[in-house]
XYZ file of C-alpha atoms in Angstrom:
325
model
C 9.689 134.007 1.833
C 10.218 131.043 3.917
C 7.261 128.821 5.060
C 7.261 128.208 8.723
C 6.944 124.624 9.320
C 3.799 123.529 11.527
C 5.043 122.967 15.335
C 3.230 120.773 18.193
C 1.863 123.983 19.264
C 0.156 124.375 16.112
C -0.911 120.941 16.324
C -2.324 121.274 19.517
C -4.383 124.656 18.745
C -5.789 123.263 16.004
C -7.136 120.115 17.555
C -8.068 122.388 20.852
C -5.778 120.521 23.206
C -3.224 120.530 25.156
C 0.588 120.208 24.005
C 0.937 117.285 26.207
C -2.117 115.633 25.064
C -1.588 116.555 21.572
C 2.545 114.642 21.859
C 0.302 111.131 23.452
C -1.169 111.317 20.709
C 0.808 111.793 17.893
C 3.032 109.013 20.032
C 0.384 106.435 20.104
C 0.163 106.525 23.339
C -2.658 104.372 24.805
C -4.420 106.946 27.764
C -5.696 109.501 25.048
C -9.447 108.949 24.060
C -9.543 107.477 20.533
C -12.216 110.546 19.231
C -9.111 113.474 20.508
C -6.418 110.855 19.156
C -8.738 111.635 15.692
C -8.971 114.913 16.094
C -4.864 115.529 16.702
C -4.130 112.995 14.007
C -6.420 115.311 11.730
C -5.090 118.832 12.356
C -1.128 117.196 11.867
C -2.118 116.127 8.391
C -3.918 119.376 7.656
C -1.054 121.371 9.090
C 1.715 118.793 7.037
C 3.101 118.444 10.535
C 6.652 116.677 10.304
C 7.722 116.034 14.246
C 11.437 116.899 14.624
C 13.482 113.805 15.586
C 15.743 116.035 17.836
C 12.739 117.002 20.159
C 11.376 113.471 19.863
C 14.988 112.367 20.824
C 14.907 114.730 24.152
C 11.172 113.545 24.977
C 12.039 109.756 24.846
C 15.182 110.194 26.143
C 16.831 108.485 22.445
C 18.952 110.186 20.135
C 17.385 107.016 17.397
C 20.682 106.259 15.978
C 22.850 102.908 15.927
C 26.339 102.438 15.505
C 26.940 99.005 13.519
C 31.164 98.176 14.534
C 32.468 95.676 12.264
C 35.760 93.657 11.380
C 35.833 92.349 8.098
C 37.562 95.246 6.271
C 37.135 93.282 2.555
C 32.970 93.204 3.325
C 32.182 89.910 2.157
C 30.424 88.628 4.960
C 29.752 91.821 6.747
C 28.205 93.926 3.650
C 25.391 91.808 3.112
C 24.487 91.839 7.528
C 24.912 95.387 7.075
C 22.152 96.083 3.596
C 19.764 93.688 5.689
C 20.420 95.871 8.934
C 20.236 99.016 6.828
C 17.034 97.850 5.620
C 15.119 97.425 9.063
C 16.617 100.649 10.336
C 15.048 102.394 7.565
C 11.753 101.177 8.307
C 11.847 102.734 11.940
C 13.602 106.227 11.076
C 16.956 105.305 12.490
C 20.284 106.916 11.675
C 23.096 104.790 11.151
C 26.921 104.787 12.010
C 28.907 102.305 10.652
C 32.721 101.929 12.195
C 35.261 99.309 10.602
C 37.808 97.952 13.412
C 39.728 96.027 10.350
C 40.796 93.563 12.631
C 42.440 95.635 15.556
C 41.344 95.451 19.301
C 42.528 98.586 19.774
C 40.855 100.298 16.669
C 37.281 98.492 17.909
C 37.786 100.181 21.621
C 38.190 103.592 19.954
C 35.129 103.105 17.543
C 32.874 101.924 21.058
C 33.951 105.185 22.528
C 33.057 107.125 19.597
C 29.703 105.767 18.873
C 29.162 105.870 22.640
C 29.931 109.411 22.633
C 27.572 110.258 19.796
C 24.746 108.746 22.084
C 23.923 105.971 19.918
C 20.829 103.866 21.634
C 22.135 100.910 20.566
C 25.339 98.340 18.650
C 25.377 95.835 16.088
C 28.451 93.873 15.904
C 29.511 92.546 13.090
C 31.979 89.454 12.709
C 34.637 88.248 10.256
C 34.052 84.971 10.773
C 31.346 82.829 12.788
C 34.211 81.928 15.472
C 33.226 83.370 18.929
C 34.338 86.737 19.065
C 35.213 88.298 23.087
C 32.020 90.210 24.243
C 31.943 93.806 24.103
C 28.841 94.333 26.042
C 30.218 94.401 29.732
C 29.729 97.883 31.110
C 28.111 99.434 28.030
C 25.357 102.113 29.111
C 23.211 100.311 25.653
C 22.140 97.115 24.805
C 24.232 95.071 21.981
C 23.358 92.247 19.569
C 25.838 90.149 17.749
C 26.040 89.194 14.190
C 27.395 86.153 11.725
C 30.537 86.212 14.491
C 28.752 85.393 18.071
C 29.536 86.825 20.960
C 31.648 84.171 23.749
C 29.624 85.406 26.155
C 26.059 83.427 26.122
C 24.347 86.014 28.302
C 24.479 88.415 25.013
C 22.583 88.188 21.685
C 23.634 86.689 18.705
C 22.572 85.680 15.447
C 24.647 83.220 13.186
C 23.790 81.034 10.587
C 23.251 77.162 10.432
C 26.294 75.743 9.212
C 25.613 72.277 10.221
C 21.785 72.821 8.848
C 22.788 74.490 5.545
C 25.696 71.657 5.209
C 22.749 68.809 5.554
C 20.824 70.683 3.104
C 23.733 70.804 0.588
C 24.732 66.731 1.107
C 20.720 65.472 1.302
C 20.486 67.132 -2.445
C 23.299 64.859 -3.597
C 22.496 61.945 -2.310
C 18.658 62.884 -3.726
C 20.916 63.346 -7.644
C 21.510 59.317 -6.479
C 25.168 60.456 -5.539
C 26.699 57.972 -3.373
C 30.447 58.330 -3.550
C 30.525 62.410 -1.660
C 34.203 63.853 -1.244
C 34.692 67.171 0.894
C 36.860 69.965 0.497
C 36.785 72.734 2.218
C 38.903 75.581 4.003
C 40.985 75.513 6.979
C 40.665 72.911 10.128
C 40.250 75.794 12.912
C 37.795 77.547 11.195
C 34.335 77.253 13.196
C 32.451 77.430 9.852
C 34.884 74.959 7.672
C 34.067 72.553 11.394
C 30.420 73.189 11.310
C 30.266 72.904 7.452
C 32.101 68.994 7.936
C 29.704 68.509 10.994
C 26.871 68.397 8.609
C 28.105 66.607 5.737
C 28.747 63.682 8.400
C 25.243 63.713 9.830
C 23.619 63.579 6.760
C 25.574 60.537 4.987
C 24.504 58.985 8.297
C 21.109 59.253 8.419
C 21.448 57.476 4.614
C 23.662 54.821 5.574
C 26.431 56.354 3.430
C 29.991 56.348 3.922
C 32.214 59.317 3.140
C 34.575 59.176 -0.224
C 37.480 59.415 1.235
C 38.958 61.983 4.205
C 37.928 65.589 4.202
C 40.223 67.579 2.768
C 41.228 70.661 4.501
C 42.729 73.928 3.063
C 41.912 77.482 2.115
C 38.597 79.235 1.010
C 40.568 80.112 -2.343
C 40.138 78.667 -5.864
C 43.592 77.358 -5.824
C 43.159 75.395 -3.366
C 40.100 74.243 -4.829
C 41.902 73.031 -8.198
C 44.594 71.794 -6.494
C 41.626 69.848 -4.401
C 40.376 68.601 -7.771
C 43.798 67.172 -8.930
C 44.428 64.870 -6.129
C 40.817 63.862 -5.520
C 39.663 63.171 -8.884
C 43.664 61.160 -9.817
C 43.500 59.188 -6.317
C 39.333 58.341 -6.756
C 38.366 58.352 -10.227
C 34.885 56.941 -9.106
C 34.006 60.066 -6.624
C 30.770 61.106 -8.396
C 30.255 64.270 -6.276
C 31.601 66.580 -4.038
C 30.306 68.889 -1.589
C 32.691 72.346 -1.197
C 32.674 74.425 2.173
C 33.022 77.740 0.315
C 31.660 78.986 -3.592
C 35.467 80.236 -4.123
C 36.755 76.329 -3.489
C 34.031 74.678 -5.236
C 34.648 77.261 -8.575
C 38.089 76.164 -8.377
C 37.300 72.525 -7.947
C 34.832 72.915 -11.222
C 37.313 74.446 -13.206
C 40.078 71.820 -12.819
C 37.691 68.710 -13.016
C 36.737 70.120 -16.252
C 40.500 70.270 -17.445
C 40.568 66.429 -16.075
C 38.178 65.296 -18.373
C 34.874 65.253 -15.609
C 31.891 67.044 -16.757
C 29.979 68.844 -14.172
C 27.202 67.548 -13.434
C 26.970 65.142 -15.254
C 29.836 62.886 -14.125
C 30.565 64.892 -11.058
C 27.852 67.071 -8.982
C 29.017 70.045 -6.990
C 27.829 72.211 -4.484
C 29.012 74.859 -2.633
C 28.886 77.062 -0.089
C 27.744 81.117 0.479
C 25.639 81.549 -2.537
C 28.571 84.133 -3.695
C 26.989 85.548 -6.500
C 29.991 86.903 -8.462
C 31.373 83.227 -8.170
C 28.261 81.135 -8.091
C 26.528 82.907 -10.756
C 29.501 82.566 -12.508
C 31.114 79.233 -13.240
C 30.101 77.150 -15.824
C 27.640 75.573 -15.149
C 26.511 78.304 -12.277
C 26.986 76.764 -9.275
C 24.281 75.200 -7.086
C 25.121 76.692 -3.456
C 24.072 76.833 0.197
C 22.748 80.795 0.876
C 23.613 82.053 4.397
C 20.964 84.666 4.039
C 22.930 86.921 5.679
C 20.665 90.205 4.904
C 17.495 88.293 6.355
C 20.664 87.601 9.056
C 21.176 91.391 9.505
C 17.579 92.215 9.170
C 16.615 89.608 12.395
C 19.322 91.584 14.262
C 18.365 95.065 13.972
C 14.896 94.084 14.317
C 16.120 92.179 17.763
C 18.101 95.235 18.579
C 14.882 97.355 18.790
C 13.395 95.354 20.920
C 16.387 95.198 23.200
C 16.212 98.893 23.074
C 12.716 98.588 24.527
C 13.813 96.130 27.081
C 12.958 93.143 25.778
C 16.174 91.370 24.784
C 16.794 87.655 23.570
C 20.093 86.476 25.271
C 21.755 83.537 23.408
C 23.031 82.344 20.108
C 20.356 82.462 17.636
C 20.601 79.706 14.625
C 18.987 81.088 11.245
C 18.533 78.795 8.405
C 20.142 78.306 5.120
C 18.579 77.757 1.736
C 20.160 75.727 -0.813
């Protein structure tokens, strides 16, 4: 025979008060006597009550689920936002539906209505790329944060990482080795990232005096690119002792070729790169030293954000979070 499972009534009969007294309670609410707040909390665990999120949804008005709407259909940035968003969500009981636009303005538009239709209490928005993405907020009946892509629209939430602060990070450890002739390669000229990335390198030679090796060299975030990199870099400036990558795929190919070239890494030739891409970084030989995004502490910070938005308390503007090398 089935057992029946404890209700509020129950709850309530038990402690010898009333249902409304006995949901303040169990709520945490803050005008219930602490002695009856003992007394309810003490005949729920006696009666194994479990509240049912449906009827807490109805009392508080939210259904406690999230819709996180992303665009990078191959997951490499997004994946790890998503495990750290996951992760908070978790913590607070909250269902999660997750929507890929691949790409598509139209696809994204259907996904909003969908979630919205589903009642969700709240959006994350995941990005491709850190270039502003258009805002999706206007007109939304819930609150939305942005994450790793920001939104263009300041008034919103976002959360990116510190290129230019992970970039310093990456160049003050080589000039720390005693490297003093830096090279940069690194992916393609209108990417905000590869920009940001190139930002930083410069700051930090020049706060040490230190001029660049030569002109950044601009491509794609592929290994190709980064062995093709190493071939005209390392022929053209044979004394280039280091070389800072914007991405772990460019710097594995730059390691690779240097290595057919003669250079041994690090002891001739120090590189670092970029995303702490474990499949890459972990890798190479020898494993790359690289510049970590944190982008699950980055998806954690945004949920967690998103809550609070949810409880009227949002934090309009582009967030920075810091690297670690």
């Amino acid at each position: 025979m089935a057992v029946r499972r404890a209700t509020i009534n129950d709850v309530a009969s038990l402690a010898g008060v009333s249902v409304a007294t006995a949901s303040k309670a169990l709520n945490g609410r803050q005008d219930v006597r602490a002695s009856t707040r003992q007394r309810v909390l003490a005949a729920a665990e006696e009666l194994a009550f479990q509240p049912s999120p449906l009827a807490r949804g109805l009392l508080s008005g939210q259904t406690r689920t999230v819709g996180l709407l992303t665009s990078d259909s191959a997951g490499r940035f997004s994946i790890p936002v998503l495990l750290g968003a996951e992760d908070a969500f978790g913590a607070g009981e909250m269902a999660v539906l997750l929507c890929d636009a691949r790409g598509d303005a139209i696809r994204e538009q259907h996904h909003l209505r969908a979630l919205l239709s589903r009642r969700v209490d709240g959006l994350i928005v995941v990005g491709e790329s850190t270039d502003p993405r258009p805002s999706v907020s206007k007109d939304l009946p819930v609150p939305v944060v942005y994450a790793y892509g920001p939104s263009e629209d300041p008034s919103d939430v976002s959360f990116v990482p510190d290129d230019v602060g992970g970039a310093m990070l990456a160049v003050r450890h080589l000039l720390a080795l005693g490297r003093r002739r830096i090279a940069h390669v690194t992916g393609p000229v209108d990417y905000k990232a590869a920009g940001d990335r190139a930002e930083g390198l410069a700051a930090a030679l020049g706060e040490a005096g230190v001029a660049q090796a030569g002109e950044t060299l601009w491509g794609t975030w592929s290994q190709r690119w980064g062995r093709h990199a190493a071939e005209m870099l390392l022929t053209a400036g044979p004394e280039i002792d280091a070389v800072f990558c914007g991405s772990d795929q460019i710097a594995a190919g730059f390691v690779e070729a240097a290595r057919e070239l003669g250079r041994r890494v690090p002891d001739d030739l120090a590189v670092v790169g970029y995303d702490n891409w474990e499949v890459l970084a972990a890798e190479t030989r020898p494993p790359l030293t690289t510049v970590d995004p944190s982008l699950e502490r980055l998806g954690r910070t945004a949920a967690q954000h998103l809550f609070a938005a949810i409880g009227g308390k949002a934090t309009p503007g582009v967030h920075k979070m810091d690297c670690k090398l």
